């Protein structure tokens, strides 16, 4: 029903657009007719005129000037060069099964303006809209599933009268429950950064167009900082303060992303991307250490496997969500949204 409503709504929009275009063009061409000129014999350049009108209306693919049902001039998209034009008769009936048709006579003259848009274009637009919704739904479902498992784990934990002794990784629950509790932290931590993946290169290109720094240097700084923090973070993890590490990494990543929303200074952006790399590096080491400790206590849990799965799910979901939200909200709003997700995740770790 929703898709049927979308088809009807979009078709009505195209019909209104076609009617407006045909009326505007007809009013323009009726003046020489009223002055006694003949459009076919006394004027030229109609192909350029029709091309201009069609170019201004992205959803219109066929535009014709007819005389007694015969095409004088046409402007047709390349993919529809074999389409037939007809305002009446059997040809018109066949056309209406394939196209949204709007035919308007030019006053009382033998000339008509014919505007056609294929139904296939309507269905294509609906498919794009439905596909975007489907991608967003799947991405949200993947992330929601992690939180659902965590909530169920917390519920099971609360229903048990006895708790385990705190382990070296600061969790008073059994390894399988600890795994479910840490998954959302890693997933949202990666999503915080991945939400800008789809548009960040183009966004940086516009900012660094007149800068002495290149866009590649921004990504280089991110990965250099990411790699540089791994060894110090590993030493830090040996102190068994993994929960604090996760919290600090998420706050750094969130603040770095928030800063991206309020500056377009190339040097500041490079510093922020460096901080983002540091935050992501600390998060990666802390979660990896946490999973290794879980695997040590419960060998049937594969820590590296969980790390790879969580990273892939979050990267794909974050990139898909960011790509869909950016055209609607803009880059700044997506940066702010990512920082809010990161701060919310940091609160979750507490």
Coordinates of C-alpha atoms in Angstrom, one line a residue:
X1 CA 0.0 0.0 0.0
X2 CA 2.8 2.4 0.8
X3 CA 4.6 1.7 -2.5
X4 CA 1.3 2.1 -4.4
X5 CA 0.7 5.4 -2.6
X6 CA 4.2 6.5 -3.5
X7 CA 3.7 5.6 -7.2
X8 CA 0.4 7.6 -7.3
X9 CA 1.9 10.6 -5.5
X10 CA 4.9 10.8 -7.8
X11 CA 2.8 10.3 -10.9
X12 CA 0.6 13.2 -9.8
X13 CA 3.7 15.3 -9.3
X14 CA 4.9 14.5 -12.9
X15 CA 1.5 15.1 -14.3
X16 CA 1.4 18.6 -12.7
X17 CA 4.9 19.3 -13.9
X18 CA 4.0 18.2 -17.4
X19 CA 0.8 20.3 -17.5
X20 CA 2.7 23.3 -16.3
X21 CA 5.5 22.9 -18.9
X22 CA 3.0 22.3 -21.8
X23 CA 0.9 25.3 -20.7
X24 CA 3.9 27.6 -20.5
X25 CA 5.2 26.5 -23.9
X26 CA 1.8 26.7 -25.5
X27 CA 1.3 30.3 -24.2
X28 CA 4.6 31.2 -25.7
X29 CA 3.8 29.7 -29.1
X30 CA 0.3 30.9 -29.4
X31 CA 1.4 34.6 -29.8
X32 CA 2.9 34.2 -33.3
X33 CA -0.2 32.1 -34.3
X34 CA -2.5 34.9 -33.2
X35 CA -0.4 37.4 -35.2
X36 CA -0.9 35.3 -38.3
X37 CA 2.4 33.6 -38.6
X38 CA 2.7 29.8 -39.2
X39 CA 5.0 28.0 -36.8
X40 CA 6.2 25.5 -39.4
X41 CA 6.9 27.8 -42.3
X42 CA 7.9 31.1 -40.6
X43 CA 10.0 30.0 -37.7
X44 CA 13.0 27.8 -36.9
X45 CA 15.0 26.8 -33.9
X46 CA 12.2 24.8 -32.2
X47 CA 14.6 22.0 -31.4
X48 CA 16.7 24.2 -29.3
X49 CA 13.6 25.6 -27.6
X50 CA 12.3 22.2 -26.7
X51 CA 15.7 21.0 -25.5
X52 CA 15.9 24.0 -23.2
X53 CA 12.5 23.3 -21.7
X54 CA 13.2 19.6 -21.2
X55 CA 16.6 20.3 -19.6
X56 CA 14.9 22.4 -17.0
X57 CA 12.6 19.5 -16.0
X58 CA 14.6 16.5 -15.0
X59 CA 11.6 14.1 -14.9
X60 CA 10.5 15.0 -18.4
X61 CA 12.0 12.7 -21.1
X62 CA 9.8 13.4 -24.2
X63 CA 8.7 16.8 -25.5
X64 CA 7.1 17.2 -29.0
X65 CA 5.7 19.9 -31.2
X66 CA 3.0 18.2 -33.3
X67 CA 1.0 19.4 -36.3
X68 CA -2.2 17.3 -37.0
X69 CA -0.8 14.4 -35.0
X70 CA 2.5 14.4 -36.9
X71 CA 5.8 15.2 -35.2
X72 CA 7.5 18.4 -36.4
X73 CA 10.1 18.8 -33.7
X74 CA 11.1 16.6 -30.7
X75 CA 13.4 16.6 -27.7
X76 CA 13.9 13.1 -26.4
X77 CA 16.3 11.6 -23.8
X78 CA 18.9 9.3 -25.5
X79 CA 17.5 6.2 -23.8
X80 CA 14.0 6.7 -25.4
X81 CA 14.9 7.5 -29.0
X82 CA 12.5 4.9 -30.3
X83 CA 9.4 6.2 -28.5
X84 CA 6.3 7.0 -30.6
X85 CA 4.3 10.2 -30.2
X86 CA 0.5 10.5 -30.5
X87 CA -2.2 12.6 -28.9
X88 CA -5.1 10.6 -30.1
X89 CA -6.1 7.3 -31.8
X90 CA -4.7 3.8 -31.1
X91 CA -1.2 5.1 -30.8
X92 CA -2.2 7.4 -27.9
X93 CA -3.9 4.5 -26.1
X94 CA -0.7 2.4 -26.4
X95 CA 1.4 5.4 -25.3
X96 CA -0.7 5.9 -22.1
X97 CA 0.1 2.3 -21.1
X98 CA 3.8 3.2 -21.3
X99 CA 3.9 6.9 -20.5
X100 CA 2.3 9.6 -18.5
X101 CA 0.9 11.7 -21.3
X102 CA -0.1 15.4 -21.4
X103 CA -1.2 16.8 -24.7
X104 CA -2.2 20.4 -25.0
X105 CA -3.4 22.2 -28.2
X106 CA -2.0 25.6 -29.1
X107 CA -5.2 27.7 -29.2
X108 CA -7.3 26.8 -32.3
X109 CA -4.3 26.0 -34.5
X110 CA -3.4 22.5 -35.8
X111 CA -0.4 22.4 -33.5
X112 CA -0.1 20.6 -30.2
X113 CA 2.4 20.3 -27.4
X114 CA 2.9 16.7 -26.2
X115 CA 4.8 15.9 -23.0
X116 CA 5.5 12.3 -22.1
X117 CA 7.3 10.6 -19.2
X118 CA 7.7 6.8 -19.1
X119 CA 6.2 4.9 -16.2
X120 CA 9.5 3.1 -16.0
X121 CA 11.1 6.4 -14.7
X122 CA 8.4 6.6 -12.0
X123 CA 9.1 3.0 -10.9
X124 CA 12.8 3.7 -11.0
X125 CA 12.4 6.6 -8.6
X126 CA 10.2 4.5 -6.3
X127 CA 12.8 1.7 -6.3
X128 CA 15.6 4.2 -5.4
X129 CA 13.5 5.5 -2.5
X130 CA 12.6 2.0 -1.4
X131 CA 16.2 0.8 -1.7
X132 CA 17.4 3.6 0.5
X133 CA 14.8 2.8 3.1
X134 CA 15.7 -0.9 2.9
X135 CA 19.4 -0.1 3.3
X136 CA 18.7 2.1 6.3
X137 CA 16.4 -0.5 7.8
X138 CA 19.0 -3.3 7.5
X139 CA 21.8 -1.1 8.9
X140 CA 19.5 -0.1 11.8
X141 CA 18.5 -3.7 12.4
X142 CA 22.1 -4.8 12.6
X143 CA 23.0 -2.2 15.2
X144 CA 19.7 -2.8 17.1
X145 CA 20.4 -6.5 17.3
X146 CA 23.6 -5.8 19.2
X147 CA 21.8 -3.7 21.7
X148 CA 19.0 -6.2 22.0
X149 CA 21.4 -9.0 22.9
X150 CA 23.1 -6.7 25.4
X151 CA 19.8 -5.9 27.1
X152 CA 18.9 -9.5 27.3
X153 CA 22.3 -10.2 28.8
X154 CA 21.8 -7.5 31.4
X155 CA 18.3 -8.9 32.2
X156 CA 19.8 -12.4 32.7
X157 CA 22.5 -10.9 34.8
X158 CA 20.0 -9.2 37.0
X159 CA 18.0 -12.3 37.5
X160 CA 21.0 -14.2 39.0
X161 CA 21.4 -14.0 42.8
X162 CA 25.1 -14.7 42.6
X163 CA 27.8 -12.9 40.6
X164 CA 31.2 -14.1 39.6
X165 CA 34.3 -12.6 41.1
X166 CA 35.6 -9.7 39.1
X167 CA 38.1 -10.9 36.5
X168 CA 41.2 -9.1 35.2
X169 CA 39.0 -7.3 32.7
X170 CA 36.9 -5.7 35.3
X171 CA 33.6 -7.5 34.6
X172 CA 31.6 -9.3 37.2
X173 CA 29.8 -11.5 34.7
X174 CA 30.6 -14.7 32.8
X175 CA 32.6 -14.4 29.6
X176 CA 29.6 -14.9 27.2
X177 CA 27.6 -12.2 28.9
X178 CA 30.6 -9.9 28.9
X179 CA 31.0 -10.5 25.2
X180 CA 27.4 -9.4 24.6
X181 CA 27.9 -6.3 26.7
X182 CA 31.0 -5.1 24.9
X183 CA 29.7 -5.7 21.4
X184 CA 27.6 -2.5 21.3
X185 CA 30.5 -0.4 22.6
X186 CA 32.8 -1.5 19.8
X187 CA 30.0 -1.3 17.2
X188 CA 28.9 2.2 18.0
X189 CA 32.5 3.4 18.5
X190 CA 33.3 2.3 14.9
X191 CA 30.0 3.6 13.6
X192 CA 30.8 7.0 15.1
X193 CA 33.7 7.3 12.7
X194 CA 32.2 5.3 9.8
X195 CA 29.1 7.6 9.6
X196 CA 31.1 10.1 7.6
X197 CA 32.9 7.7 5.3
X198 CA 30.6 8.1 2.3
X199 CA 30.9 11.9 2.0
X200 CA 34.1 12.8 3.8
X201 CA 36.5 12.7 0.8
X202 CA 34.2 15.0 -1.3
X203 CA 33.7 17.2 1.7
X204 CA 37.4 17.6 2.3
X205 CA 38.0 18.2 -1.4
X206 CA 35.8 21.3 -1.3
X207 CA 37.6 22.6 1.8
X208 CA 41.2 21.9 0.7
X209 CA 40.7 23.1 -2.9
X210 CA 42.8 26.3 -2.2
X211 CA 44.9 24.9 0.6
X212 CA 48.6 24.0 0.5
X213 CA 47.6 20.7 2.1
X214 CA 46.1 17.8 0.2
X215 CA 43.1 15.6 1.1
X216 CA 45.4 12.6 1.1
X217 CA 47.5 14.2 3.9
X218 CA 44.4 14.3 6.1
X219 CA 43.8 10.6 5.7
X220 CA 47.5 10.0 6.1
X221 CA 47.5 11.9 9.5
X222 CA 44.5 9.8 10.6
X223 CA 46.2 6.5 9.9
X224 CA 49.6 7.6 11.2
X225 CA 48.0 8.7 14.5
X226 CA 46.0 5.4 14.6
X227 CA 49.2 3.3 14.2
X228 CA 51.3 5.5 16.5
X229 CA 48.9 5.0 19.5
X230 CA 48.6 1.2 19.2
X231 CA 51.8 0.4 21.1
X232 CA 51.2 3.0 24.0
X233 CA 47.6 1.8 24.1
X234 CA 48.8 -1.8 24.4
X235 CA 51.0 -0.9 27.3
X236 CA 48.0 0.9 28.9
X237 CA 45.8 -2.1 28.4
X238 CA 48.3 -4.2 30.4
X239 CA 47.3 -2.1 33.4
X240 CA 43.9 -3.7 33.1
X241 CA 42.0 -0.4 32.9
X242 CA 40.1 -1.4 29.8
X243 CA 36.8 0.2 30.7
X244 CA 38.5 3.5 31.2
X245 CA 40.3 3.1 27.9
X246 CA 37.0 2.5 26.1
X247 CA 35.4 5.6 27.8
X248 CA 38.3 7.9 26.9
X249 CA 38.6 6.6 23.3
X250 CA 34.9 7.2 22.7
X251 CA 35.0 10.7 24.2
X252 CA 38.1 11.6 22.0
X253 CA 36.4 10.3 18.9
X254 CA 33.1 12.1 19.6
X255 CA 34.8 15.4 20.3
X256 CA 37.0 15.1 17.2
X257 CA 33.9 14.5 15.1
X258 CA 32.0 17.4 16.8
X259 CA 34.8 19.7 16.0
X260 CA 34.5 18.8 12.3
X261 CA 31.0 20.3 12.4
X262 CA 32.2 23.8 13.5
X263 CA 35.4 24.4 11.5
X264 CA 36.5 24.5 7.9
X265 CA 40.1 25.5 8.7
X266 CA 42.4 23.0 7.0
X267 CA 44.9 22.9 9.8
X268 CA 42.2 22.4 12.5
X269 CA 40.6 19.6 10.4
X270 CA 44.0 17.8 10.2
X271 CA 44.4 18.1 14.0
X272 CA 40.8 16.8 14.5
X273 CA 41.4 13.9 12.2
X274 CA 44.6 13.0 14.1
X275 CA 42.6 13.0 17.3
X276 CA 40.0 10.8 15.6
X277 CA 42.7 8.3 14.7
X278 CA 44.0 8.3 18.3
X279 CA 40.5 7.7 19.6
X280 CA 39.9 4.8 17.2
X281 CA 43.3 3.3 17.9
X282 CA 42.7 3.3 21.7
X283 CA 39.2 1.8 21.2
X284 CA 40.6 -1.0 19.0
X285 CA 43.3 -2.0 21.5
X286 CA 41.0 -1.8 24.5
X287 CA 38.2 -3.9 22.8
X288 CA 40.8 -6.4 21.4
X289 CA 42.4 -6.8 24.9
X290 CA 38.9 -7.3 26.4
X291 CA 38.0 -10.0 23.8
X292 CA 41.4 -11.7 24.3
X293 CA 40.7 -11.9 28.0
X294 CA 37.2 -13.3 27.4
X295 CA 38.7 -15.9 25.0
X296 CA 41.3 -16.9 27.6
X297 CA 38.5 -17.6 30.1
X298 CA 36.2 -19.2 27.6
X299 CA 38.1 -20.8 24.7
X300 CA 34.9 -21.4 22.7
X301 CA 34.6 -17.6 22.2
X302 CA 36.6 -16.4 19.2
X303 CA 37.8 -12.9 20.1
X304 CA 39.4 -12.0 16.7
X305 CA 36.3 -13.3 14.9
X306 CA 34.0 -11.1 17.0
X307 CA 36.3 -8.1 16.3
X308 CA 36.2 -8.6 12.6
X309 CA 32.4 -9.1 12.5
X310 CA 31.8 -6.0 14.7
X311 CA 34.1 -3.9 12.6
X312 CA 32.5 -4.9 9.3
X313 CA 28.9 -4.5 10.5
X314 CA 29.6 -1.1 12.0
X315 CA 31.5 0.2 9.0
X316 CA 28.9 -0.9 6.5
X317 CA 26.0 0.3 8.6
X318 CA 27.6 3.6 9.5
X319 CA 28.6 4.4 5.9
X320 CA 25.1 3.5 4.6
X321 CA 23.4 5.6 7.3
X322 CA 25.7 8.6 6.7
X323 CA 25.2 8.4 2.9
X324 CA 21.5 8.5 3.3
X325 CA 21.3 11.2 5.9
X326 CA 23.9 13.6 4.4
X327 CA 21.7 14.8 1.5
X328 CA 18.8 15.4 3.8
X329 CA 20.6 16.9 6.8
X330 CA 24.0 18.1 5.5
X331 CA 27.5 17.3 6.5
X332 CA 27.4 19.4 9.7
X333 CA 24.3 17.7 11.1
X334 CA 25.8 14.2 10.3
X335 CA 29.0 15.1 12.2
X336 CA 27.0 16.3 15.2
X337 CA 24.9 13.1 15.0
X338 CA 28.0 11.0 15.0
X339 CA 29.4 12.8 18.0
X340 CA 26.1 12.3 19.9
X341 CA 26.3 8.6 19.1
X342 CA 29.9 8.5 20.4
X343 CA 29.0 10.3 23.6
X344 CA 26.0 8.1 24.2
X345 CA 28.2 5.1 23.8
X346 CA 30.7 6.5 26.2
X347 CA 27.9 7.0 28.7
X348 CA 26.9 3.3 28.1
X349 CA 30.4 2.2 29.1
X350 CA 30.0 3.9 32.5

